[in-house]
Amino acid sequence: LALAAAEGLTELYPSADDPELRETLRAHAIDARANAIRLKSLLNCHGRLLDADVDGSVDALFALARHSMATTERGPLRDMALISLVQRIEHHEIAIYGTLAAYAKVLGRQDEKVTLGAILEEDRATDEDLTAIASRL
């Protein structure tokens, strides 16, 4: 999930016309790559691979975003479409990381709960940043 998000955001952020939006998406792509490393470490402790359970919904959302960017004229409307699509991905990530953090808590895996909770908070912060950008466009 984090790796797909990093790759998708890296591909999409240049599509943003608004400088703050472009920088927010670029920074989140970097964070997503770091999160992929954190998740890989966490999963390795359990004998799992980062890409063992592929979630095609994120890939489908990024495909929709790429199509939207290719078919929408540059400007504020396209930036709003980009925000909308990236927020859909963020909400998906928030749901997943929130659930995983709750599982870790129930299983008594405090270190894992902290890691997942930190990723969750980063995604929530990105979502809030995108909402603030959208409100001023």
PDB file of N, CA, C and O in Angstrom, residues 1 87-100 119-128:
ATOM      1  N   LEU A   1       0.829  -1.198   0.000  1.00  0.00           N
ATOM      2  CA  LEU A   1       0.000   0.000   0.000  1.00  0.00           C
ATOM      3  C   LEU A   1       0.869   1.256   0.000  1.00  0.00           C
ATOM      4  O   LEU A   1       0.687   2.135  -0.829  1.00  0.00           O
ATOM      5  N   GLN A  87      -7.348  12.361  -1.984  1.00  0.00           N
ATOM      6  CA  GLN A  87      -8.021  12.192  -0.690  1.00  0.00           C
ATOM      7  C   GLN A  87      -8.749  10.849  -0.612  1.00  0.00           C
ATOM      8  O   GLN A  87      -8.786  10.247   0.458  1.00  0.00           O
ATOM      9  N   ARG A  88      -9.281  10.375  -1.711  1.00  0.00           N
ATOM     10  CA  ARG A  88      -9.898   9.040  -1.700  1.00  0.00           C
ATOM     11  C   ARG A  88      -8.854   7.995  -1.321  1.00  0.00           C
ATOM     12  O   ARG A  88      -9.127   7.074  -0.545  1.00  0.00           O
ATOM     13  N   ILE A  89      -7.649   8.144  -1.858  1.00  0.00           N
ATOM     14  CA  ILE A  89      -6.570   7.212  -1.534  1.00  0.00           C
ATOM     15  C   ILE A  89      -6.163   7.379  -0.071  1.00  0.00           C
ATOM     16  O   ILE A  89      -5.973   6.387   0.648  1.00  0.00           O
ATOM     17  N   GLU A  90      -6.051   8.623   0.383  1.00  0.00           N
ATOM     18  CA  GLU A  90      -5.710   8.874   1.785  1.00  0.00           C
ATOM     19  C   GLU A  90      -6.740   8.248   2.725  1.00  0.00           C
ATOM     20  O   GLU A  90      -6.381   7.642   3.736  1.00  0.00           O
ATOM     21  N   HIS A  91      -8.010   8.389   2.408  1.00  0.00           N
ATOM     22  CA  HIS A  91      -9.055   7.829   3.270  1.00  0.00           C
ATOM     23  C   HIS A  91      -8.954   6.307   3.314  1.00  0.00           C
ATOM     24  O   HIS A  91      -9.167   5.694   4.368  1.00  0.00           O
ATOM     25  N   HIS A  92      -8.601   5.709   2.196  1.00  0.00           N
ATOM     26  CA  HIS A  92      -8.400   4.261   2.152  1.00  0.00           C
ATOM     27  C   HIS A  92      -7.230   3.874   3.062  1.00  0.00           C
ATOM     28  O   HIS A  92      -7.322   2.941   3.861  1.00  0.00           O
ATOM     29  N   GLU A  93      -6.138   4.623   2.951  1.00  0.00           N
ATOM     30  CA  GLU A  93      -4.969   4.354   3.789  1.00  0.00           C
ATOM     31  C   GLU A  93      -5.285   4.567   5.267  1.00  0.00           C
ATOM     32  O   GLU A  93      -4.865   3.774   6.117  1.00  0.00           O
ATOM     33  N   ILE A  94      -6.019   5.621   5.577  1.00  0.00           N
ATOM     34  CA  ILE A  94      -6.399   5.898   6.964  1.00  0.00           C
ATOM     35  C   ILE A  94      -7.195   4.727   7.536  1.00  0.00           C
ATOM     36  O   ILE A  94      -6.949   4.287   8.663  1.00  0.00           O
ATOM     37  N   ALA A  95      -8.122   4.211   6.763  1.00  0.00           N
ATOM     38  CA  ALA A  95      -8.921   3.066   7.226  1.00  0.00           C
ATOM     39  C   ALA A  95      -8.035   1.851   7.474  1.00  0.00           C
ATOM     40  O   ALA A  95      -8.169   1.162   8.503  1.00  0.00           O
ATOM     41  N   ILE A  96      -7.122   1.577   6.563  1.00  0.00           N
ATOM     42  CA  ILE A  96      -6.265   0.395   6.706  1.00  0.00           C
ATOM     43  C   ILE A  96      -5.314   0.540   7.886  1.00  0.00           C
ATOM     44  O   ILE A  96      -5.219  -0.351   8.735  1.00  0.00           O
ATOM     45  N   TYR A  97      -4.607   1.669   7.956  1.00  0.00           N
ATOM     46  CA  TYR A  97      -3.634   1.830   9.042  1.00  0.00           C
ATOM     47  C   TYR A  97      -4.313   1.948  10.400  1.00  0.00           C
ATOM     48  O   TYR A  97      -3.783   1.473  11.411  1.00  0.00           O
ATOM     49  N   GLY A  98      -5.490   2.541  10.434  1.00  0.00           N
ATOM     50  CA  GLY A  98      -6.244   2.591  11.686  1.00  0.00           C
ATOM     51  C   GLY A  98      -6.640   1.205  12.155  1.00  0.00           C
ATOM     52  O   GLY A  98      -6.517   0.867  13.343  1.00  0.00           O
ATOM     53  N   THR A  99      -7.099   0.389  11.237  1.00  0.00           N
ATOM     54  CA  THR A  99      -7.486  -0.983  11.570  1.00  0.00           C
ATOM     55  C   THR A  99      -6.273  -1.794  12.017  1.00  0.00           C
ATOM     56  O   THR A  99      -6.331  -2.508  13.019  1.00  0.00           O
ATOM     57  N   LEU A 100      -5.171  -1.667  11.283  1.00  0.00           N
ATOM     58  CA  LEU A 100      -3.969  -2.412  11.660  1.00  0.00           C
ATOM     59  C   LEU A 100      -3.430  -1.979  13.016  1.00  0.00           C
ATOM     60  O   LEU A 100      -2.973  -2.815  13.808  1.00  0.00           O
ATOM     61  N   ILE A 119       2.116   6.282  11.142  1.00  0.00           N
ATOM     62  CA  ILE A 119       1.766   6.332   9.721  1.00  0.00           C
ATOM     63  C   ILE A 119       0.348   6.861   9.559  1.00  0.00           C
ATOM     64  O   ILE A 119       0.079   7.707   8.692  1.00  0.00           O
ATOM     65  N   LEU A 120      -0.547   6.395  10.406  1.00  0.00           N
ATOM     66  CA  LEU A 120      -1.943   6.848  10.385  1.00  0.00           C
ATOM     67  C   LEU A 120      -2.017   8.360  10.571  1.00  0.00           C
ATOM     68  O   LEU A 120      -2.717   9.059   9.830  1.00  0.00           O
ATOM     69  N   GLU A 121      -1.285   8.889  11.534  1.00  0.00           N
ATOM     70  CA  GLU A 121      -1.312  10.332  11.797  1.00  0.00           C
ATOM     71  C   GLU A 121      -0.717  11.130  10.638  1.00  0.00           C
ATOM     72  O   GLU A 121      -1.207  12.222  10.330  1.00  0.00           O
ATOM     73  N   GLU A 122       0.307  10.598   9.996  1.00  0.00           N
ATOM     74  CA  GLU A 122       0.868  11.275   8.819  1.00  0.00           C
ATOM     75  C   GLU A 122      -0.175  11.365   7.704  1.00  0.00           C
ATOM     76  O   GLU A 122      -0.303  12.405   7.046  1.00  0.00           O
ATOM     77  N   ASP A 123      -0.909  10.275   7.493  1.00  0.00           N
ATOM     78  CA  ASP A 123      -1.938  10.285   6.448  1.00  0.00           C
ATOM     79  C   ASP A 123      -3.086  11.220   6.812  1.00  0.00           C
ATOM     80  O   ASP A 123      -3.621  11.915   5.941  1.00  0.00           O
ATOM     81  N   ARG A 124      -3.444  11.271   8.070  1.00  0.00           N
ATOM     82  CA  ARG A 124      -4.487  12.214   8.497  1.00  0.00           C
ATOM     83  C   ARG A 124      -4.040  13.655   8.278  1.00  0.00           C
ATOM     84  O   ARG A 124      -4.821  14.503   7.844  1.00  0.00           O
ATOM     85  N   ALA A 125      -2.777  13.933   8.599  1.00  0.00           N
ATOM     86  CA  ALA A 125      -2.247  15.288   8.411  1.00  0.00           C
ATOM     87  C   ALA A 125      -2.240  15.668   6.934  1.00  0.00           C
ATOM     88  O   ALA A 125      -2.605  16.798   6.580  1.00  0.00           O
ATOM     89  N   THR A 126      -1.872  14.734   6.072  1.00  0.00           N
ATOM     90  CA  THR A 126      -1.897  15.008   4.627  1.00  0.00           C
ATOM     91  C   THR A 126      -3.313  15.290   4.174  1.00  0.00           C
ATOM     92  O   THR A 126      -3.550  16.224   3.397  1.00  0.00           O
ATOM     93  N   ASP A 127      -4.262  14.513   4.656  1.00  0.00           N
ATOM     94  CA  ASP A 127      -5.667  14.729   4.301  1.00  0.00           C
ATOM     95  C   ASP A 127      -6.122  16.128   4.725  1.00  0.00           C
ATOM     96  O   ASP A 127      -6.774  16.836   3.954  1.00  0.00           O
ATOM     97  N   GLU A 128      -5.737  16.541   5.925  1.00  0.00           N
ATOM     98  CA  GLU A 128      -6.098  17.883   6.403  1.00  0.00           C
ATOM     99  C   GLU A 128      -5.431  18.960   5.553  1.00  0.00           C
ATOM    100  O   GLU A 128      -6.060  19.976   5.231  1.00  0.00           O
TER     101      GLU A 128
END
